[in-house]
CSV table of C-alpha atoms in Angstrom, one decimal:
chain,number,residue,atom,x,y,z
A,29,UNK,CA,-48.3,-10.1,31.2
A,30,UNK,CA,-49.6,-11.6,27.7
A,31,UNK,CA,-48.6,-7.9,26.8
A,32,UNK,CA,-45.6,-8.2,27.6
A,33,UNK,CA,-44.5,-11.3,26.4
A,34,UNK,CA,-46.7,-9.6,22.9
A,35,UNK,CA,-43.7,-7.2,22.8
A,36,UNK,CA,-40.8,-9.0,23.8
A,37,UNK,CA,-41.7,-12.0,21.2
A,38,UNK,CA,-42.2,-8.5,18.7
A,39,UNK,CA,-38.8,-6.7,19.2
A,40,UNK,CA,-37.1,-10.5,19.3
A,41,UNK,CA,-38.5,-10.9,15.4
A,42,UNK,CA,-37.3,-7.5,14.8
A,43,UNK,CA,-34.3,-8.3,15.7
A,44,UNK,CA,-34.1,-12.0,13.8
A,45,UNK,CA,-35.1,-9.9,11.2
A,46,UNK,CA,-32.5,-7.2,11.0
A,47,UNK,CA,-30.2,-10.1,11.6
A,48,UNK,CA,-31.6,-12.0,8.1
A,49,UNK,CA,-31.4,-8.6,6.3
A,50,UNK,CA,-27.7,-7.4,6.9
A,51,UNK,CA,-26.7,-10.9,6.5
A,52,UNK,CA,-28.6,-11.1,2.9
A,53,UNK,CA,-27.6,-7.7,2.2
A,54,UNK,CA,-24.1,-9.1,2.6
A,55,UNK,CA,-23.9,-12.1,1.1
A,56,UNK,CA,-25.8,-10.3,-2.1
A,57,UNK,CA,-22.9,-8.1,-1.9
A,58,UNK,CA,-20.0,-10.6,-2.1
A,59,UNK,CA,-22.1,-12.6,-5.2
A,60,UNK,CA,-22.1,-9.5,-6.7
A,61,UNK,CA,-18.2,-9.0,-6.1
A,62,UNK,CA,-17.6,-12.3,-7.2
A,63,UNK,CA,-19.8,-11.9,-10.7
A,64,UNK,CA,-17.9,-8.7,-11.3
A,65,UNK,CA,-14.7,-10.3,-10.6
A,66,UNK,CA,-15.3,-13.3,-12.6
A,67,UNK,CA,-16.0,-11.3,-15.9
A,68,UNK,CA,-12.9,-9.4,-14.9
A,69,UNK,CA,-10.6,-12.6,-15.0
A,70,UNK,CA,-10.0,-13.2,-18.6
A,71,UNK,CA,-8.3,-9.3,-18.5
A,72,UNK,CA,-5.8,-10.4,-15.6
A,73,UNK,CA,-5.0,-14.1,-16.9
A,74,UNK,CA,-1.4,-13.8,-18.6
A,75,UNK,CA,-0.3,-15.6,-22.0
A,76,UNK,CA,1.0,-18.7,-21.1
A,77,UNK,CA,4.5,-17.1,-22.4
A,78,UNK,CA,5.4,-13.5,-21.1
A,79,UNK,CA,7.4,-12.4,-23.7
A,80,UNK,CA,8.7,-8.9,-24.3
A,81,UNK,CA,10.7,-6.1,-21.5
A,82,UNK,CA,9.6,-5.4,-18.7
A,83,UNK,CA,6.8,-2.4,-18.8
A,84,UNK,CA,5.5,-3.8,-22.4
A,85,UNK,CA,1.7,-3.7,-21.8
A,86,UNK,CA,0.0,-6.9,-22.5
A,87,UNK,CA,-3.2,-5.2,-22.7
A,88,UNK,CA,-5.2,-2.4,-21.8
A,89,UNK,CA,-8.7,-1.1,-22.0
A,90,UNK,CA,-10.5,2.1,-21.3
A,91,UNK,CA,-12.1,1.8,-17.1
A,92,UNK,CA,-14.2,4.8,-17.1
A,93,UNK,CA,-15.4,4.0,-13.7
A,94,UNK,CA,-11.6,5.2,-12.5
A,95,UNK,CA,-11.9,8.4,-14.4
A,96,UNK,CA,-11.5,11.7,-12.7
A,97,UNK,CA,-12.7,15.3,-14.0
A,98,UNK,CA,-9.4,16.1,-16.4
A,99,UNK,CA,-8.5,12.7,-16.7
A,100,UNK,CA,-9.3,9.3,-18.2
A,101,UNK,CA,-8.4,5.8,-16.8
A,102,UNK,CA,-7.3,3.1,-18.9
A,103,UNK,CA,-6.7,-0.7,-17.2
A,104,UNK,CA,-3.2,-1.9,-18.0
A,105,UNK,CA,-2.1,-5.5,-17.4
A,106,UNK,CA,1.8,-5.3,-18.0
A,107,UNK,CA,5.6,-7.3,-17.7
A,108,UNK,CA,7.3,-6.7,-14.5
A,109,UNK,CA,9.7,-9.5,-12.9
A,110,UNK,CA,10.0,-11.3,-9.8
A,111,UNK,CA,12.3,-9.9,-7.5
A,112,UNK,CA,13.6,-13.8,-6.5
A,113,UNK,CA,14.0,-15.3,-9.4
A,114,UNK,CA,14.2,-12.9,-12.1
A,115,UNK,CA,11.7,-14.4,-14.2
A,116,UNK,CA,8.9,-12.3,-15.8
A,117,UNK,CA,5.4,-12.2,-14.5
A,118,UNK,CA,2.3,-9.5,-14.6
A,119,UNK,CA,1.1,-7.1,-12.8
A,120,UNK,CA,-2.1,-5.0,-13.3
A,121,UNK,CA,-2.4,-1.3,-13.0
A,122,UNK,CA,-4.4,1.9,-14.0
A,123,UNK,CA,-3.1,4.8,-15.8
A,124,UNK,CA,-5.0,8.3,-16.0
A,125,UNK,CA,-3.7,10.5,-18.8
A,126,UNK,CA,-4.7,14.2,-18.6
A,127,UNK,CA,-7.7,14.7,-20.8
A,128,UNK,CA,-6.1,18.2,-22.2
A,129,UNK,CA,-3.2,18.7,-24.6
A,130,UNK,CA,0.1,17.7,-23.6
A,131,UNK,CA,3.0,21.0,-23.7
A,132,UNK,CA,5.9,19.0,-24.4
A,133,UNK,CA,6.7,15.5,-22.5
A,134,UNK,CA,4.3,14.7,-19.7
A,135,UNK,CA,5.4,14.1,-16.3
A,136,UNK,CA,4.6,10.9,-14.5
A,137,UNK,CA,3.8,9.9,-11.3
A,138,UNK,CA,3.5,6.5,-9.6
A,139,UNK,CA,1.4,5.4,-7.0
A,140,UNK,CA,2.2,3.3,-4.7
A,141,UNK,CA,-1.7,1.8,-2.8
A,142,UNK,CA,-1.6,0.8,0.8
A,143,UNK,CA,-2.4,-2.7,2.3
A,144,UNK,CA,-6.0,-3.7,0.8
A,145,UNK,CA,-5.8,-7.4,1.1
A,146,UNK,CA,-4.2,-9.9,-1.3
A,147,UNK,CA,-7.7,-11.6,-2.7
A,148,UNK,CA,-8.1,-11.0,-6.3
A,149,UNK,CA,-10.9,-8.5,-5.9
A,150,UNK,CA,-9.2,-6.4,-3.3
A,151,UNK,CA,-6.7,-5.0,-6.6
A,152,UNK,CA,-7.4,-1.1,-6.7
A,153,UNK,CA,-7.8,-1.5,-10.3
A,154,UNK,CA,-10.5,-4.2,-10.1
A,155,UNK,CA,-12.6,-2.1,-7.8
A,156,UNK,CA,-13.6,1.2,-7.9
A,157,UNK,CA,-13.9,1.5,-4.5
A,158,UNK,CA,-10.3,2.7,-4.6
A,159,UNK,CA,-10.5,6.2,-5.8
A,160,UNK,CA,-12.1,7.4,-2.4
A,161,UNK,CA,-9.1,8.1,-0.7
A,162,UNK,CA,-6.8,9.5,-3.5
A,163,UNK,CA,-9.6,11.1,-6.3
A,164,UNK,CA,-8.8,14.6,-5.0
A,165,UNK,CA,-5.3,14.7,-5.7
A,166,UNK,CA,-5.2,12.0,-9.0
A,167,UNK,CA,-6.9,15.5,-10.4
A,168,UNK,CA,-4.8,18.2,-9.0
A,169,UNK,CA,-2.0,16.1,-10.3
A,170,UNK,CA,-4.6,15.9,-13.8
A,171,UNK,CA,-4.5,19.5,-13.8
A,172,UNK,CA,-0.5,19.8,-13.9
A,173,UNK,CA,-0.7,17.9,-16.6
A,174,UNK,CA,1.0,14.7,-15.1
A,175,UNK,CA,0.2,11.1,-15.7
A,176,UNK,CA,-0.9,9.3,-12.6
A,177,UNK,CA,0.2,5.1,-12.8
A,178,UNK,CA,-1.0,3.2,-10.3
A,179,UNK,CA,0.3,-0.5,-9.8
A,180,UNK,CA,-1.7,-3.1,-7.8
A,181,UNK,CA,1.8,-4.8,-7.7
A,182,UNK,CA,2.5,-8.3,-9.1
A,183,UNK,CA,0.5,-11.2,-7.5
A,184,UNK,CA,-2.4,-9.1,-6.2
A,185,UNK,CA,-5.4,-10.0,-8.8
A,186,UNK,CA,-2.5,-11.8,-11.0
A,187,UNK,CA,-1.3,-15.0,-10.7
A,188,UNK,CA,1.4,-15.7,-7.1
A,189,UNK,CA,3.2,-16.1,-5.7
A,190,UNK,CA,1.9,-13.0,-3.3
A,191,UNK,CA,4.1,-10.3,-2.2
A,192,UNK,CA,3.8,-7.5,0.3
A,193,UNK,CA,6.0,-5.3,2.2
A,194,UNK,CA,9.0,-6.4,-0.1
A,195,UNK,CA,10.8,-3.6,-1.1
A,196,UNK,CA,12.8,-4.7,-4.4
A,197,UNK,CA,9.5,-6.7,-5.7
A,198,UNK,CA,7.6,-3.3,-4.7
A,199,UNK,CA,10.0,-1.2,-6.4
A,200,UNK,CA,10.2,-3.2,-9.5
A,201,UNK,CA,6.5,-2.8,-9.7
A,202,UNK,CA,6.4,0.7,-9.4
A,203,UNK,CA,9.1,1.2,-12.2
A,204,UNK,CA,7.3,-0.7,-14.5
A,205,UNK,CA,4.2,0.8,-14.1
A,206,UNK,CA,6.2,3.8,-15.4
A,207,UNK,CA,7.0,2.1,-18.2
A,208,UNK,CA,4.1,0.9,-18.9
A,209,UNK,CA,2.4,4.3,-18.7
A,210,UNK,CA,4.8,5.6,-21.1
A,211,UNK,CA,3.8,2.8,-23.4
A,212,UNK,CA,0.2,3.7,-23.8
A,213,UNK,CA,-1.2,5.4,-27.0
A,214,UNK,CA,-1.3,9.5,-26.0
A,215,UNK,CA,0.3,8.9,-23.1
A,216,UNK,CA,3.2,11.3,-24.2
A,217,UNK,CA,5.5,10.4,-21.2
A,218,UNK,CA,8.8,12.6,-20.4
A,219,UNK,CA,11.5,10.7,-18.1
A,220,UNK,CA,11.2,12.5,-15.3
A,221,UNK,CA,8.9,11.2,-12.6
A,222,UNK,CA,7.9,10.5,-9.1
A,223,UNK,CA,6.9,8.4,-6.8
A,224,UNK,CA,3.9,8.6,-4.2
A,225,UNK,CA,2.5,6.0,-1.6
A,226,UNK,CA,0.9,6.0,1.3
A,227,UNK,CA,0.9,3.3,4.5
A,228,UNK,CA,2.4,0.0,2.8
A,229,UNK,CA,2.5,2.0,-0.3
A,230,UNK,CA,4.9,4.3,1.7
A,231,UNK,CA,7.2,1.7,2.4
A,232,UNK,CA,6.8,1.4,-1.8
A,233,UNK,CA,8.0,5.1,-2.2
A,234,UNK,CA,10.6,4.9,0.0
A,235,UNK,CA,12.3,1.6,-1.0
A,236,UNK,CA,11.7,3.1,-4.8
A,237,UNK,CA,13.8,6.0,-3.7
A,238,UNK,CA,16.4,3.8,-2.7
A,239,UNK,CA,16.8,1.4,-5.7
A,240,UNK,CA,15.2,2.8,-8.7
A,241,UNK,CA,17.7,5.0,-9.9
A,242,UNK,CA,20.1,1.6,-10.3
A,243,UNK,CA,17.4,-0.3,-11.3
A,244,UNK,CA,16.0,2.2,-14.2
A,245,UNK,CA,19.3,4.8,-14.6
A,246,UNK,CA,16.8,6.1,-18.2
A,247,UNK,CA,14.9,7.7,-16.0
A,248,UNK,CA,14.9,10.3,-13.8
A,249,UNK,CA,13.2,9.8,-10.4
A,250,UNK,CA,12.9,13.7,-9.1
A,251,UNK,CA,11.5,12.6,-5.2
A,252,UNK,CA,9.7,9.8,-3.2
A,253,UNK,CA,6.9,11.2,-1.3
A,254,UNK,CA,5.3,9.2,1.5
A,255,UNK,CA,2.0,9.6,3.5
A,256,UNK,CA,2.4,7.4,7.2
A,257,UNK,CA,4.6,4.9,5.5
A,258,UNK,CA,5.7,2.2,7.5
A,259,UNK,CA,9.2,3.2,7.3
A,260,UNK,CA,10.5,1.8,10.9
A,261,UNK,CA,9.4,-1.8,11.1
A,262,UNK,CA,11.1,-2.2,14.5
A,263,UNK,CA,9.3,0.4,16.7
A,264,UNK,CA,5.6,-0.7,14.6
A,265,UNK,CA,5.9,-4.0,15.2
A,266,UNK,CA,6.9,-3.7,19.1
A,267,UNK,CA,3.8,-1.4,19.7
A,268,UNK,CA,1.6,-3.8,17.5
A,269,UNK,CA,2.4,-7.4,17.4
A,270,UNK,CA,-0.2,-8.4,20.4
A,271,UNK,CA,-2.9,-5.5,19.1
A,272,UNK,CA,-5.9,-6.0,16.5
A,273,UNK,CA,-3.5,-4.4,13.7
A,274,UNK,CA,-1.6,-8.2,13.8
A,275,UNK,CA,-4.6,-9.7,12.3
A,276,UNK,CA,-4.9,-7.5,9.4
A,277,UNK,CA,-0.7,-7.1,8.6
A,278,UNK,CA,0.4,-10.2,9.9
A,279,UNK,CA,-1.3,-12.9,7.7
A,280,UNK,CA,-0.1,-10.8,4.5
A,281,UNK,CA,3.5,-11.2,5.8
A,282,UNK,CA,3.3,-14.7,6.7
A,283,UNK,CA,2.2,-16.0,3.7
A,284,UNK,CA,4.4,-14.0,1.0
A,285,UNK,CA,8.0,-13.4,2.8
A,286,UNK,CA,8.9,-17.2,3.2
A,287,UNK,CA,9.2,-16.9,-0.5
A,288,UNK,CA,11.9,-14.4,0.0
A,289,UNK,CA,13.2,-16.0,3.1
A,290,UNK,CA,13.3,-20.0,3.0
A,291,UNK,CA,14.1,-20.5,6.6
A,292,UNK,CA,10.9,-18.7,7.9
A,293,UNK,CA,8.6,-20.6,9.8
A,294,UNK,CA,5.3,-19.4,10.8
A,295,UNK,CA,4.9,-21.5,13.6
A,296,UNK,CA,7.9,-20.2,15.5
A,297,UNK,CA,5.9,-16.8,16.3
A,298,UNK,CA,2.6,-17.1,15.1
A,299,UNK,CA,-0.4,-18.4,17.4
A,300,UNK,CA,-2.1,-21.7,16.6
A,301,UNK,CA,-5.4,-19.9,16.0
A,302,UNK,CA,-3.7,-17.1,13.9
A,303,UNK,CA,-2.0,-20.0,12.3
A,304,UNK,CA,-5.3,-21.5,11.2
A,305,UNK,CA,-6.9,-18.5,9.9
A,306,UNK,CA,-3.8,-17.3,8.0
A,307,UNK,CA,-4.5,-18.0,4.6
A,308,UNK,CA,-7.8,-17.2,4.9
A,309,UNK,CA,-7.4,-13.9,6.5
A,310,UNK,CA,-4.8,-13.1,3.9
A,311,UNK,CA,-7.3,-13.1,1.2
A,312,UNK,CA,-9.3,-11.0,3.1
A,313,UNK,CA,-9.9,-7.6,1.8
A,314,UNK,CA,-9.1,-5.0,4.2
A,315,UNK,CA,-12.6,-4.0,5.6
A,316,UNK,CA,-13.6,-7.7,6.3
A,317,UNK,CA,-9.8,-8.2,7.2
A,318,UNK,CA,-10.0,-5.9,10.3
A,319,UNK,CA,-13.7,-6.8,11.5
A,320,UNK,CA,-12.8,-10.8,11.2
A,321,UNK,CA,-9.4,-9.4,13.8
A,322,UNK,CA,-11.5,-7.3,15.8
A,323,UNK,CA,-13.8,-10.0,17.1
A,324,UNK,CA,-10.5,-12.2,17.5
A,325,UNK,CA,-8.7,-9.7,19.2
A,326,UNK,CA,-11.2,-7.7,21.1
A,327,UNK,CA,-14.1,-10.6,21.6
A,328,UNK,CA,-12.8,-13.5,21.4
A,329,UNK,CA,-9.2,-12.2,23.2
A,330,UNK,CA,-7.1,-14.5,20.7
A,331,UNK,CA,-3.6,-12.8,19.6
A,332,UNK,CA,-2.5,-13.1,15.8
A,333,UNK,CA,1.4,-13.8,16.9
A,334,UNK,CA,2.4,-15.6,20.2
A,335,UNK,CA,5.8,-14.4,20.1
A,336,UNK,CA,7.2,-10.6,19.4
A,337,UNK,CA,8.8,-11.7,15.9
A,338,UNK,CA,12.0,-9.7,16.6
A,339,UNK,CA,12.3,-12.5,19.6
A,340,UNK,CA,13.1,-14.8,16.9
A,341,UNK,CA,16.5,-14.6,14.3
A,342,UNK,CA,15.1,-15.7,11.2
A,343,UNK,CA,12.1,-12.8,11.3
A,344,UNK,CA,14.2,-10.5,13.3
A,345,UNK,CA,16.7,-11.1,10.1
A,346,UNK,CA,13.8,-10.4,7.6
A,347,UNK,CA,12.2,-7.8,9.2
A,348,UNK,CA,15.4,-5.7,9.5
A,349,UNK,CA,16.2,-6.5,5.6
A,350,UNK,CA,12.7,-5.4,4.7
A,351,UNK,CA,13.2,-2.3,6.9
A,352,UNK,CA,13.9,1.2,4.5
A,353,UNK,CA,17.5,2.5,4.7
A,354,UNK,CA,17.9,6.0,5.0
A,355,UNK,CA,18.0,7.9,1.7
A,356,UNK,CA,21.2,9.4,-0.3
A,357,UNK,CA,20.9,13.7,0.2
A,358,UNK,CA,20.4,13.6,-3.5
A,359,UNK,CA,17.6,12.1,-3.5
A,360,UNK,CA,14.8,14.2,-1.9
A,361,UNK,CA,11.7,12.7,0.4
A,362,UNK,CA,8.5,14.0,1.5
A,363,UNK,CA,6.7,12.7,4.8
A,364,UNK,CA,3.0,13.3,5.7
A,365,UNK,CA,1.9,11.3,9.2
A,366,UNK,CA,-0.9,12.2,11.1
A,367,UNK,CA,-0.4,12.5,14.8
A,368,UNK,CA,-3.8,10.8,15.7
A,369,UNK,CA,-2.7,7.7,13.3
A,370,UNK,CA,-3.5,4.1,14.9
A,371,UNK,CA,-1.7,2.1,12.6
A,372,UNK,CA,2.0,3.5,12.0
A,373,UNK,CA,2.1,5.4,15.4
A,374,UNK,CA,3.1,9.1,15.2
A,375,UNK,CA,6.5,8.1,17.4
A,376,UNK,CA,7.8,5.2,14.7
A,377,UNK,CA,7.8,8.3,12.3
A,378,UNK,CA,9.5,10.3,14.6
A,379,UNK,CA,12.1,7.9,15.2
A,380,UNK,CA,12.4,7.8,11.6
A,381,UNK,CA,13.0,11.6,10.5
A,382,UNK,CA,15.5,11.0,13.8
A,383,UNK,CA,17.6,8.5,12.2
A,384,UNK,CA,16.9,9.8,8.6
A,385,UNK,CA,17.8,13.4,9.2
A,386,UNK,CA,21.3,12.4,11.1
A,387,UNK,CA,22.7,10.7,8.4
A,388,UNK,CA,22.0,13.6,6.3
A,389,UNK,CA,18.9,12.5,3.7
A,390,UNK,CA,17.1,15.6,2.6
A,391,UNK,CA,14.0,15.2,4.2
A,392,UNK,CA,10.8,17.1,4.9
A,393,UNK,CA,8.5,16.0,7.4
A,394,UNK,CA,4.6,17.6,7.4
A,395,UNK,CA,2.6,16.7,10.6
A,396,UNK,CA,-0.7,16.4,10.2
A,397,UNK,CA,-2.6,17.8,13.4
A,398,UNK,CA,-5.3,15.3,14.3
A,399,UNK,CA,-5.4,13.3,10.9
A,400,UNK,CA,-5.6,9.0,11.4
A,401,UNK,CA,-3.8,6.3,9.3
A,402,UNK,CA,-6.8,6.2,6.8
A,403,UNK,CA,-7.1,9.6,6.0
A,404,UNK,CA,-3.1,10.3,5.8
A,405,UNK,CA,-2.7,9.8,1.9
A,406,UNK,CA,-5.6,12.0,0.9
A,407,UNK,CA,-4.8,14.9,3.3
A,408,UNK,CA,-1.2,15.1,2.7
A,409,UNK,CA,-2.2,15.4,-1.3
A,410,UNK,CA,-2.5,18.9,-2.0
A,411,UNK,CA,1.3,19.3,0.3
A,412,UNK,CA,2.1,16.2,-2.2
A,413,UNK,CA,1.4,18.1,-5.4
A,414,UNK,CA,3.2,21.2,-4.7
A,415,UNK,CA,5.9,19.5,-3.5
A,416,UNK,CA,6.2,17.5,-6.5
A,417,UNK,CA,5.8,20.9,-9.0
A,418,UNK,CA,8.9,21.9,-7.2
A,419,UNK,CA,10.8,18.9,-8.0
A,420,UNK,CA,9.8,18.7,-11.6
A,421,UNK,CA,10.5,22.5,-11.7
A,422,UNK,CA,14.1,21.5,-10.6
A,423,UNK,CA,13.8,23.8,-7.5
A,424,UNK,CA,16.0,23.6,-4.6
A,425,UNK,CA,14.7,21.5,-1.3
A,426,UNK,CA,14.4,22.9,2.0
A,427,UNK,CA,14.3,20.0,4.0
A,428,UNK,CA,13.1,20.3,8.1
A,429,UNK,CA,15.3,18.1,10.1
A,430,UNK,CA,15.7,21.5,12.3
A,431,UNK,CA,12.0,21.7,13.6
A,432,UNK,CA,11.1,19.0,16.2
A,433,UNK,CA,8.3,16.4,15.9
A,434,UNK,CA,5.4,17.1,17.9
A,435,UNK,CA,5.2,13.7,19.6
A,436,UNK,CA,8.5,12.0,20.9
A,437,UNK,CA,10.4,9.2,18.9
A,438,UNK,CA,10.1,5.9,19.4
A,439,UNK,CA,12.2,4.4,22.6
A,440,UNK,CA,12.3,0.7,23.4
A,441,UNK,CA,11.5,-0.4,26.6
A,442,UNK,CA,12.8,-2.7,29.0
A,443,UNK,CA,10.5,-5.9,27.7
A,444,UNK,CA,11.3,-5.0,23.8
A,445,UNK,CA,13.7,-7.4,22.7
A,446,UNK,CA,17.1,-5.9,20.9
A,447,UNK,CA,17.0,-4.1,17.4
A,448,UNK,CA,18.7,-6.3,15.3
């Protein structure tokens, strides 16, 4: 018996221990986060006056841990403007330039980053972290020569107000970033570009489609590609707004659209728990993000949202505006979704190339056989790049809307409420 009670008092410090050390391990972590982030500030801190156009770069400064074989990364703080009020603010960035000799003008691509969080160090160009999922292609695209500009969009590791999921403040972004690209020493930039994003970032690409070429006529936007965007808010949001996914999305939402939309109120849809954890979960950066709204969800059975959204005028309103139109035919667009994805479910896709392809937008659709939400961006690259070489090379489209999804689009049900 004393042996017994030997081992179970043995494996119970074991465990206290194991306990102590991943909690150490992470708390050392998030110090070390914070130190790197503090030294990063001064960088990311306008002028008290933003003067200059929109895409002027404030400053920049090499970031070799962001380069790629054929490619160096320089860290770009630049003019954009918001979207509401039309006066200038920041946004931060990263720009690779191909490391060999330019032949001609350089081509330019933008990238548009998926949802990462809204705290300061969740910024793709603030943490290296952020080249795991799109490396690969950053040097195929190296190796065509292109420039790769990568926005972290205004408000994300630069001054708020926050934005996400907006599509004019996303696009305005994205075009600057182009501009600012172009602006750097070497850089060598031609006028013809494109546009790639992936999850929220697709949303980016395909809202950029839509408004760029009004909003920047001097240059020439060749195709929006788009890895699982979230392209049909309506059908996501009616499969997700009681799942785990509300915790991560829906805190990001609430606490940068009412800035857009005055009449929003959180409280008409979203739970007095989630209300409570909002601006805290917001600043979350994606990984904590979706462990904090598993244990809500899964453990603790608490929902993010009371209420379906679209059962309520104002965010049924908003979320309808925010929702990407179908395209023009002249304006080509590339779709990679996964059929396994857990985020922006196969079907919303589906119901999108649907809608798209019956109004006539030149679309191509790629299904990716067994690929999640996560994964998307990086294994629709390589399909991304060629794509793209055919666009710059001014060759004609050959869009799909003939061949038939593999999974079936979206239907509401009975208990949705109506599509606004």
């Amino acid at each position: 018996m004393r042996a017994l009670k030997v081992i179970l008092v043995g494996l119970l410090s074991l465990a206290v221990l194991a306990v102590l050390v991943v909690g150490g391990l992470y708390f050392f972590q998030r110090w070390q986060t914070d130190e790197q982030q503090a030294k990063l500030d001064a960088f990311y801190t306008p002028p008290a006056e933003i003067t200059g156009e929109e895409g002027d770069v404030i400053r920049s400064e090499p970031a070799p841990d962001w380069d790629v074989p054929g490619a160096t990364a320089t860290r770009i703080l630049y003019v954009t403007r918001d979207a509401n009020t039309d006066v200038k603010r920041v946004a931060g960035g990263t720009v690779w330039i191909p490391t060999k000799a330019a032949e001609g003008d350089r081509k330019v691509v933008a990238w548009a980053h998926p949802t990462v969080g809204l705290g300061d160090s969740c910024a793709p160009s603030r943490t290296p972290k952020s080249l795991k999922l799109t490396n690969a292609w950053i040097q195929q695209m190296a190796a065509e020569g292109w420039i790769v500009t990568a926005t972290d969009y205004s408000g994300l590791g630069t001054p708020e107000p926050f934005t996400y999921l907006e599509g004019e403040q996303e696009t305005t972004d994205v075009v600057n970033s182009v501009r600012a690209a172009a602006a750097l020493p070497d850089a060598r930039a031609g006028t013809q570009w494109g546009v790639y994003g992936h999850s929220q970032g697709g949303h980016s690409a395909l809202w950029t489609a839509i408004l760029a070429p009004a909003m920047a006529p001097d240059l020439e936007l060749v195709g929006a590609a788009a890895a699982a965007p979230a392209s049909d808010l309506y059908a996501t949001i009616n499969q997700q707004w009681d799942q785990t996914l509300s915790w991560v999305i829906g805190p990001e939402v609430v606490v940068s659209w009412p800035d857009t939309y005055p009449d929003l109120e959180a409280s008409d849809v979203v739970s007095d728990t989630g209300l409570g954890a909002t601006e805290s979960q917001a600043q979350d950066c994606l990984t904590d993000a979706g462990l904090f709204g598993l244990a809500r969800q899964e453990v603790l059975k608490e929902t993010y949202f009371k209420v379906n959204p679209y059962t309520n005028a104002e965010w049924a309103a908003a979320l309808k505006d925010q929702t990407p139109k179908p395209t023009k035919p002249s304006m080509p667009i590339f779709v990679g979704q996964g059929t396994e994805d857990e985020v922006v479910l196969a079907n919303s896709t589906a119901a999108m190339q649907e809608q798209w392809c019956k109004v006539g937008s030149d679309l191509t659709v790629e299904w990716l056989g067994g690929v999640n939400h996560q994964n998307a961006g990086l294994t629709a690259g390589p399909a991304v790049v060629d794509w793209l070489a055919d666009r710059f090379a001014g060759k004609p489209t050959a869009p799909n809307c003939s061949q038939k999804p593999p999974v079936a689009p979206y239907e509401p049900t009975a208990n949705d409420p109506p599509q606004p």
